[in-house]
Coordinates of C-alpha atoms in Angstrom, one line a residue:
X16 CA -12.3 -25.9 -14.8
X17 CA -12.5 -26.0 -11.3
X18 CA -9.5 -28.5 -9.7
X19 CA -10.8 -30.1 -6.0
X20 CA -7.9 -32.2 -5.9
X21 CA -4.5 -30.5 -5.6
X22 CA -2.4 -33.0 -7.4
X23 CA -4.3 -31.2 -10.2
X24 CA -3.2 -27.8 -9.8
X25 CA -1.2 -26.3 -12.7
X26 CA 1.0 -22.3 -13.1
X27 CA -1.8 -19.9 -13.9
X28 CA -2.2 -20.0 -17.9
X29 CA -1.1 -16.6 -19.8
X30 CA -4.5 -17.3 -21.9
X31 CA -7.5 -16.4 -19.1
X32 CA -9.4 -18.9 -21.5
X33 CA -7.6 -21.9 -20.7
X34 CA -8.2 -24.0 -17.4
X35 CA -5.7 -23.1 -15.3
X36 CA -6.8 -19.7 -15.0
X37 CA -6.6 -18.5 -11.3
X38 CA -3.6 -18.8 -8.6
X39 CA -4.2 -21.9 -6.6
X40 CA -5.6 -22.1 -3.4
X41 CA -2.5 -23.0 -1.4
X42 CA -0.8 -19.5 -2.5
X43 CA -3.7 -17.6 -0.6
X44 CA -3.8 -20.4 2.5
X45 CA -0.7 -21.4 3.0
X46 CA 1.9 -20.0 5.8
X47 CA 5.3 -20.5 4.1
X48 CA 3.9 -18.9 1.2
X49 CA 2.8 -15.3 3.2
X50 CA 6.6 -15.8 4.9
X51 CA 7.9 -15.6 1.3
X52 CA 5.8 -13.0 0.1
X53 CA 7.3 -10.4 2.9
X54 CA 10.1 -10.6 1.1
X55 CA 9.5 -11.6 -2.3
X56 CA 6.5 -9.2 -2.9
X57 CA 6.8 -6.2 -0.8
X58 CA 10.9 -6.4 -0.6
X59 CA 10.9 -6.0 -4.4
X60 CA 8.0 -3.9 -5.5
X61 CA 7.1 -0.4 -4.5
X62 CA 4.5 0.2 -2.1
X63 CA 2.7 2.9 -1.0
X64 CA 4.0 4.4 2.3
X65 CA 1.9 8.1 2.9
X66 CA 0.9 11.0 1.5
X67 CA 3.7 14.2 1.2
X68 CA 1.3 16.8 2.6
X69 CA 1.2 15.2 5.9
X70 CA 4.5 15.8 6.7
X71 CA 4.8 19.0 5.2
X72 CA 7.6 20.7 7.6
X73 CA 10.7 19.6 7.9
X74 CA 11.7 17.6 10.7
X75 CA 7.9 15.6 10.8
X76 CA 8.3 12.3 10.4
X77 CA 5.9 9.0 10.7
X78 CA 6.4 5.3 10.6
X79 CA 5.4 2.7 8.2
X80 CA 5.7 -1.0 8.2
X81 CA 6.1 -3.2 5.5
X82 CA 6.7 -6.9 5.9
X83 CA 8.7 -7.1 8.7
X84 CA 10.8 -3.4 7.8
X85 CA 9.6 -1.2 10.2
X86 CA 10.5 2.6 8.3
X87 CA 10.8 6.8 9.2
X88 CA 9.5 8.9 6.3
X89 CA 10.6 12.1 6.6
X90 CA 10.5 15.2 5.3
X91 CA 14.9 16.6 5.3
X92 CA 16.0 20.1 5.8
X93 CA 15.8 20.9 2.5
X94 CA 12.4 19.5 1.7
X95 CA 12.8 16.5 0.8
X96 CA 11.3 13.2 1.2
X97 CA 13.5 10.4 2.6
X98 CA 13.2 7.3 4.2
X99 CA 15.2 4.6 6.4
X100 CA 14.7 1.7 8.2
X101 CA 13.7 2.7 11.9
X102 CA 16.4 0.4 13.8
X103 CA 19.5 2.7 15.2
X104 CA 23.2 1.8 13.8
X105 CA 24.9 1.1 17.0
X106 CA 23.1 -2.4 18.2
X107 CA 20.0 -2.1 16.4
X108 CA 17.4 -0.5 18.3
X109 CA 13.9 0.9 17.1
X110 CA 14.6 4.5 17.2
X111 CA 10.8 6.1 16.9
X112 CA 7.7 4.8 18.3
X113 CA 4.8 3.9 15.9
X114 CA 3.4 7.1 14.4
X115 CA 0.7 6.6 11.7
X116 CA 0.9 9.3 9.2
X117 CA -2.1 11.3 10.5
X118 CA 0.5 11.8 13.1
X119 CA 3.2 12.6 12.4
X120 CA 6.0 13.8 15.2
X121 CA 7.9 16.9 14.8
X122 CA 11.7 16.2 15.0
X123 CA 14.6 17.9 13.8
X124 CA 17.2 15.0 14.4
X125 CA 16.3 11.2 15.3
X126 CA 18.1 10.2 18.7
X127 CA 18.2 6.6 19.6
X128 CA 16.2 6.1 23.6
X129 CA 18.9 3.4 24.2
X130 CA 22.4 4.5 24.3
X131 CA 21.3 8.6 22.6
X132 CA 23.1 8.2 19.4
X133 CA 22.1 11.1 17.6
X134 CA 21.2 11.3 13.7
X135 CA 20.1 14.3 11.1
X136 CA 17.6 14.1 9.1
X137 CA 19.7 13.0 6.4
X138 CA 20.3 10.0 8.2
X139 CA 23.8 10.6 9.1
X140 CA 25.2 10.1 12.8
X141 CA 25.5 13.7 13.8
X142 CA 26.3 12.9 18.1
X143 CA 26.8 9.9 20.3
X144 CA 27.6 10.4 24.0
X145 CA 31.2 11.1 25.6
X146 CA 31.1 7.1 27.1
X147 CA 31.8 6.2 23.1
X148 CA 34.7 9.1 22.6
X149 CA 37.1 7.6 24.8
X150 CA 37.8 4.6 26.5
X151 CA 38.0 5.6 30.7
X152 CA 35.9 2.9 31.4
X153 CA 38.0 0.3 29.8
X154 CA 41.4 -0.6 31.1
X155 CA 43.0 -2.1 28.0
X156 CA 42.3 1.0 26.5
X157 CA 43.9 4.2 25.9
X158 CA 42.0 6.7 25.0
X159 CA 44.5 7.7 21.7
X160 CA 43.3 4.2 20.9
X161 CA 39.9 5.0 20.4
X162 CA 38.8 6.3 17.0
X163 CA 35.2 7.4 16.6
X164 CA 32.5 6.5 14.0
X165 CA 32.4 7.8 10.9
X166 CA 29.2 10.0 10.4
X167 CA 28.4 8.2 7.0
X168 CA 29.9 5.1 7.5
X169 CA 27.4 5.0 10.8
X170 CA 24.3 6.4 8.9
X171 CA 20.6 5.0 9.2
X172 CA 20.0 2.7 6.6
X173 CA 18.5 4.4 3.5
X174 CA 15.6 3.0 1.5
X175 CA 14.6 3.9 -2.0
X176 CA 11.8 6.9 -2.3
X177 CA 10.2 8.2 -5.0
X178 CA 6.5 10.0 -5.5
X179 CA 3.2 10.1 -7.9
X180 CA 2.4 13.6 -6.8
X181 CA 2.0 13.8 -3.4
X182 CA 2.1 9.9 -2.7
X183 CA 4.7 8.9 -1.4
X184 CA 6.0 5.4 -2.4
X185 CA 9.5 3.0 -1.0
X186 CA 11.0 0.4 -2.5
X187 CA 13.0 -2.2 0.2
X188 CA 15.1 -3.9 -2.9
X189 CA 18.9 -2.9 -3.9
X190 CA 18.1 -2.4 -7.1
X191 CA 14.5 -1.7 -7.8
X192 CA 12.7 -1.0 -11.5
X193 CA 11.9 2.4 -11.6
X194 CA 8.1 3.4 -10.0
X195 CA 7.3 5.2 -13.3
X196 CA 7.7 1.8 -15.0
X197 CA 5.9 -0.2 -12.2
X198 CA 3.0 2.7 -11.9
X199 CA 2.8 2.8 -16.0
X200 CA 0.4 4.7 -17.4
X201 CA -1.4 5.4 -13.7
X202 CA 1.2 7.8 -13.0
X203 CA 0.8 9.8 -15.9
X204 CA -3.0 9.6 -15.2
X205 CA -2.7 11.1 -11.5
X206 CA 0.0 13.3 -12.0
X207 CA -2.5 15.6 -14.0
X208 CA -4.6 15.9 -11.2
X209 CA -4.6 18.4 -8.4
X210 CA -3.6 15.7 -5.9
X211 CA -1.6 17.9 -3.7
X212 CA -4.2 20.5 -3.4
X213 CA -6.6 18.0 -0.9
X214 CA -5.7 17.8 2.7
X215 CA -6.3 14.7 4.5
X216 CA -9.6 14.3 6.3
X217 CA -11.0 11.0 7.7
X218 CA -8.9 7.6 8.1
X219 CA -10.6 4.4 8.7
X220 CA -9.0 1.3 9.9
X221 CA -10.5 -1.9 9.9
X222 CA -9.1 -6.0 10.3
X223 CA -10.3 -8.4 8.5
X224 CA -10.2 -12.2 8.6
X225 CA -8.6 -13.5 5.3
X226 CA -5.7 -13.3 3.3
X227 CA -4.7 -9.8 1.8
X228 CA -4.7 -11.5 -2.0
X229 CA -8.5 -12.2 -1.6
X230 CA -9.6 -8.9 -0.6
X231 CA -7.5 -7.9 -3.5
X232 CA -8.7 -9.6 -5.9
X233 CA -12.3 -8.4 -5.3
X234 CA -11.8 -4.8 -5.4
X235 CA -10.2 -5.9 -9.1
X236 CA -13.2 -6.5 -10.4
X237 CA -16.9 -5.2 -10.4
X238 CA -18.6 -9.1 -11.1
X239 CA -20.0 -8.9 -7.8
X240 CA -21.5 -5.6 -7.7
X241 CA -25.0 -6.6 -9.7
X242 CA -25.4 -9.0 -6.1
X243 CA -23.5 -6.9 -3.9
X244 CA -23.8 -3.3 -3.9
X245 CA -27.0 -3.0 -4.5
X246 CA -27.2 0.8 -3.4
X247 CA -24.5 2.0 -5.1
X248 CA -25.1 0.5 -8.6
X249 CA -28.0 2.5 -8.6
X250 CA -26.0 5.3 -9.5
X251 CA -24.0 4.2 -12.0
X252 CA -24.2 2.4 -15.5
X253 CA -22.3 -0.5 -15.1
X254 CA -22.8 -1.0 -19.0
X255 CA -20.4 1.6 -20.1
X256 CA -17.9 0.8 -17.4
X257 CA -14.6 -0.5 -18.5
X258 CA -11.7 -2.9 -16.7
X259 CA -8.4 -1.8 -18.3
X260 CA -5.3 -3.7 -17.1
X261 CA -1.6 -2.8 -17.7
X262 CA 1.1 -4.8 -16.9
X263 CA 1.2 -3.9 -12.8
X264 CA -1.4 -1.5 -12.6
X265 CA -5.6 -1.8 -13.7
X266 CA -8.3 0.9 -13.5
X267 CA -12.2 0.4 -13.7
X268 CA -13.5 3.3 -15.7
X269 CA -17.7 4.0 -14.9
X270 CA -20.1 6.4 -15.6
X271 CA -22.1 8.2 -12.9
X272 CA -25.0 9.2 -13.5
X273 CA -25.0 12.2 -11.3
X274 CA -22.5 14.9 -12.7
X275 CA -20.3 17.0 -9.6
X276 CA -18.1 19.9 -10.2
X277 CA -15.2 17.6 -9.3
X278 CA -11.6 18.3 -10.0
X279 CA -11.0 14.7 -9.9
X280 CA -11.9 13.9 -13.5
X281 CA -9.3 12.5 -15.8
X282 CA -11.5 12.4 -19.4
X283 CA -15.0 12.5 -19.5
X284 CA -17.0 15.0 -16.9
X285 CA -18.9 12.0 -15.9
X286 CA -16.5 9.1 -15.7
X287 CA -14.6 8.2 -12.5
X288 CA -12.2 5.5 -11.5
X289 CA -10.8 2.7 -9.4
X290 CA -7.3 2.4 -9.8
X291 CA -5.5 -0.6 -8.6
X292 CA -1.5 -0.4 -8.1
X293 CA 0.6 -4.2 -7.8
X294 CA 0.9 -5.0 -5.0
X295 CA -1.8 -3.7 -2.5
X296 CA -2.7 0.0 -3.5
X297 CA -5.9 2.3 -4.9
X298 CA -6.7 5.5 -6.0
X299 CA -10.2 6.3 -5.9
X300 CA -12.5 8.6 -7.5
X301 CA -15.9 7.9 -6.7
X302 CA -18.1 10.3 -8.6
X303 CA -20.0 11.7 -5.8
X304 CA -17.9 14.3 -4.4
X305 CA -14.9 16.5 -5.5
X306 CA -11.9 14.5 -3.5
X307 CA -10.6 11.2 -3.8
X308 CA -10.2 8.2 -1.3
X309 CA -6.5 6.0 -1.0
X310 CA -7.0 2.4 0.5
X311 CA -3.5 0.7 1.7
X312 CA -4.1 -3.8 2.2
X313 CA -1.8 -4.4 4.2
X314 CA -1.2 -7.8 5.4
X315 CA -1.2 -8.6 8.9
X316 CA -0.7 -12.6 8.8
X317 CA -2.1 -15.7 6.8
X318 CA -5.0 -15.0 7.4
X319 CA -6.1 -11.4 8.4
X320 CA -5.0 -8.3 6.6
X321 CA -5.6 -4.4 7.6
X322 CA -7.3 -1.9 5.1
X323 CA -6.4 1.7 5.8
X324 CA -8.7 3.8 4.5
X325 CA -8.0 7.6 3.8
X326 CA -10.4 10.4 2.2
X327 CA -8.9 13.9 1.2
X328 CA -11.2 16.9 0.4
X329 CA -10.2 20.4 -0.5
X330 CA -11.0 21.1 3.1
X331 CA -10.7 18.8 6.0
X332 CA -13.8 20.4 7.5
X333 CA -16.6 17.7 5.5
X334 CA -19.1 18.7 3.9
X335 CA -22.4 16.9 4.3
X336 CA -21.7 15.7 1.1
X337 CA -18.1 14.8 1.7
X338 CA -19.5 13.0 4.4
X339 CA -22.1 11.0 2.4
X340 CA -18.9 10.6 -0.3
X341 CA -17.4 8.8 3.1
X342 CA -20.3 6.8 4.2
X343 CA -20.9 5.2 0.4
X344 CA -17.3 4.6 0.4
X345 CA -17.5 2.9 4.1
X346 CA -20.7 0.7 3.0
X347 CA -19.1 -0.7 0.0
X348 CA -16.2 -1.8 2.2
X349 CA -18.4 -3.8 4.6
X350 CA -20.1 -4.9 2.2
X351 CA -16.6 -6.6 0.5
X352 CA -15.6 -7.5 4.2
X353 CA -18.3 -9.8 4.1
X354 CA -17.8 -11.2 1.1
X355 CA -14.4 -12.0 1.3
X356 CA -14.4 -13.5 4.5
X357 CA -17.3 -16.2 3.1
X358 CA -14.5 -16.9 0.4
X359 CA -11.7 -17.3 2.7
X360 CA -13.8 -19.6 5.3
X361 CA -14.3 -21.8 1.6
X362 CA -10.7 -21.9 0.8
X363 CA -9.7 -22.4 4.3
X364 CA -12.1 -25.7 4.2
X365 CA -8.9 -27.4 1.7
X366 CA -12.1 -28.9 -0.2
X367 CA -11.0 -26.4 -3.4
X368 CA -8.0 -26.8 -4.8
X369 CA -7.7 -24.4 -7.8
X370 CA -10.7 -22.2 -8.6
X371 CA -11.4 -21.0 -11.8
X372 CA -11.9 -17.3 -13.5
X373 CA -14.9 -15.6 -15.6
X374 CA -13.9 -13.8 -19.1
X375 CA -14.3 -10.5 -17.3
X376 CA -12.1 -11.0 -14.8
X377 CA -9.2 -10.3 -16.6
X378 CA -7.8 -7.7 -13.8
X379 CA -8.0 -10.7 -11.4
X380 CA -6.2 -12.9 -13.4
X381 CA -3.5 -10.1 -14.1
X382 CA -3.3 -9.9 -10.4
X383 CA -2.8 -14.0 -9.8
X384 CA -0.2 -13.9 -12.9
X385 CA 1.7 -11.1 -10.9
X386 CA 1.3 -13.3 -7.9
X387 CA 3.1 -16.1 -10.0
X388 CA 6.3 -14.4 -11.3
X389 CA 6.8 -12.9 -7.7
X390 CA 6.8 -16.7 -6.2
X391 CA 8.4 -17.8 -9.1
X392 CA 6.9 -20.8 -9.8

């Protein structure tokens, strides 16, 4: 039942058949709530930060913000993927410049632009400069007195990494579950793909005016489509589609009616999926062309978030049918953008208080449960 009043609201209900079935309104409108969230959503969970094979070469780096963590993901000496907070250990400076992934800059050792401390690609201080090795400057000071910084005592601050094939996810929290437990049975899923064999090709970045939960919450379900995407439901039989949901992770399974020679297939030579990854992650196999597509929602404030899109092909040279793969893949997006900007200027209006969820919406209503345990309330 829908609640206008909020002194009616109530904790979403385990049972998506009770009343109380969707988050309310105030955790999608409300500021104090998005403040939390920086920290009680994307400080705990893992979330997606790039993809390996753009920084292939050691020493390439790019940055990645999440919340208000601004991060390096590199690639070390010996291969590996690491990351750390992009502030310097001596008074806290941003060490690198924003570098999307597309990107990246190729640097063997991180030096910081404000007093040239020096750090490897493991993180550790490998230099500073000969003003912070003695004390001439300073006459209470001898310069016996003065006894360095420890390399590793001194090191950038080290977040956790970890992968799904070539995607590369962090985790800000001390202590985080691991990403194989978090990812479920979606990492299994991808992991038998060729992911690392596609190169990067097209990235599309667009704003858009509403919260990051609602934009979610309509790429978890396929309700709208019979309205919406008109074009693109032409090609597929939304009767045999399925919405699967695991405990943070939900795929919609379709059928296409077209069959392509596509790598990309998990079961069936016709199905393709959606997958959605708690908190604001997909994987996406269209159907329509041998490649796959990554989206990233990323918040921004309140009330706008930032979708990164980015397509990877066998070949970043597209195809005309790569290309149409892209266009499809761009409509649909508009066509959401729409959509979830009407819903936010509702919720925004304060005349809903607690909105209400259809039987096949279950993804949704695993995504406002999630929602709830991470505000704990």
């Amino acid at each position: 039942m829908t609640t206008w009043n909020e002194s009616g609201t109530r904790r979403v209900d385990r049972d998506i058949t009770a009343e109380a079935n969707a988050l309310p309104a105030k955790y999608f409108t409300d500021r104090e709530v998005f403040e939390a969230e920086k920290d009680d959503v994307f400080g705990q969970y893992w979330v997606y930060a790039g993809h390996a094979n753009c920084i292939d070469t050691p020493g390439e780096l790019f940055t990645r913000t999440i919340g208000d963590r601004q991060l390096i993901v590199l690639r070390d000496h010996d291969g590996e993927i690491r990351a750390f907070d992009n502030v310097c250990a001596h008074r806290g400076s941003k060490l690198v410049d924003d570098t999307p992934m597309t990107d990246p800059i190729d640097a063997k050792r991180i030096r910081c632009p404000y007093h040239l401390w020096t750090f490897g690609l493991d993180g550790d201080l490998e230099s500073t400069p000969k003003s912070f090795e003695d004390a001439r400057m300073n006459p209470d000071l001898d310069d016996d007195e003065v006894t360095g910084f420890d390399a590793a005592e001194n090191a950038l601050n080290a977040v956790h990494v970890d992968r799904i094939g070539p995607l590369v996810f962090v985790n800000l929290s001390e202590d985080p579950m691991p990403l194989a437990e978090q990812a479920g049975a979606m990492k299994d899923r991808l992991e038998r793909l060729p992911l690392g064999e596609y190169q990067h090709a097209r990235r599309i970045v667009s704003e858009v005016e509403c919260n990051w939960k609602v934009f979610s919450s309509n790429y978890s379900e396929c309700d709208h489509c019979q309205a919406n995407h008109q074009d693109w439901i032409e090609g597929i039989s939304l009767d045999e589609s399925e919405l699967e949901v695991n405990e943070y992770h939900w795929v919609l399974h379709y059928t296409h009616a077209q069959d392509v020679d596509d790598e990309m297939r998990i079961h069936d030579e016709h199905e393709a999926q959606f997958h959605y990854l708690w908190p604001n992650m997909t994987v996406n196999m269209y159907g329509t062309a041998d490649g796959y597509g990554t989206y990233v929602i990323d918040p921004i404030d309140v009330d706008r978030f930032q979708l990164i899109a980015d397509y990877y092909f066998e070949d970043p040279d597209l195809s005309a049918e790569e290309r149409e793969f892209i266009r499809t893949s761009r409509q649909l997006q508009e066509e959401d953008f729409e959509l979830v900007e009407r819903q936010w200027e509702g919720l925004n209006t304060g005349a809903i208080a607690q909105a209400q969820l259809g039987p096949n919406e279950h993804t949704v209503h695993r995504f406002h449960r999630l929602a709830q345990e991470a505000y704990n309330i």
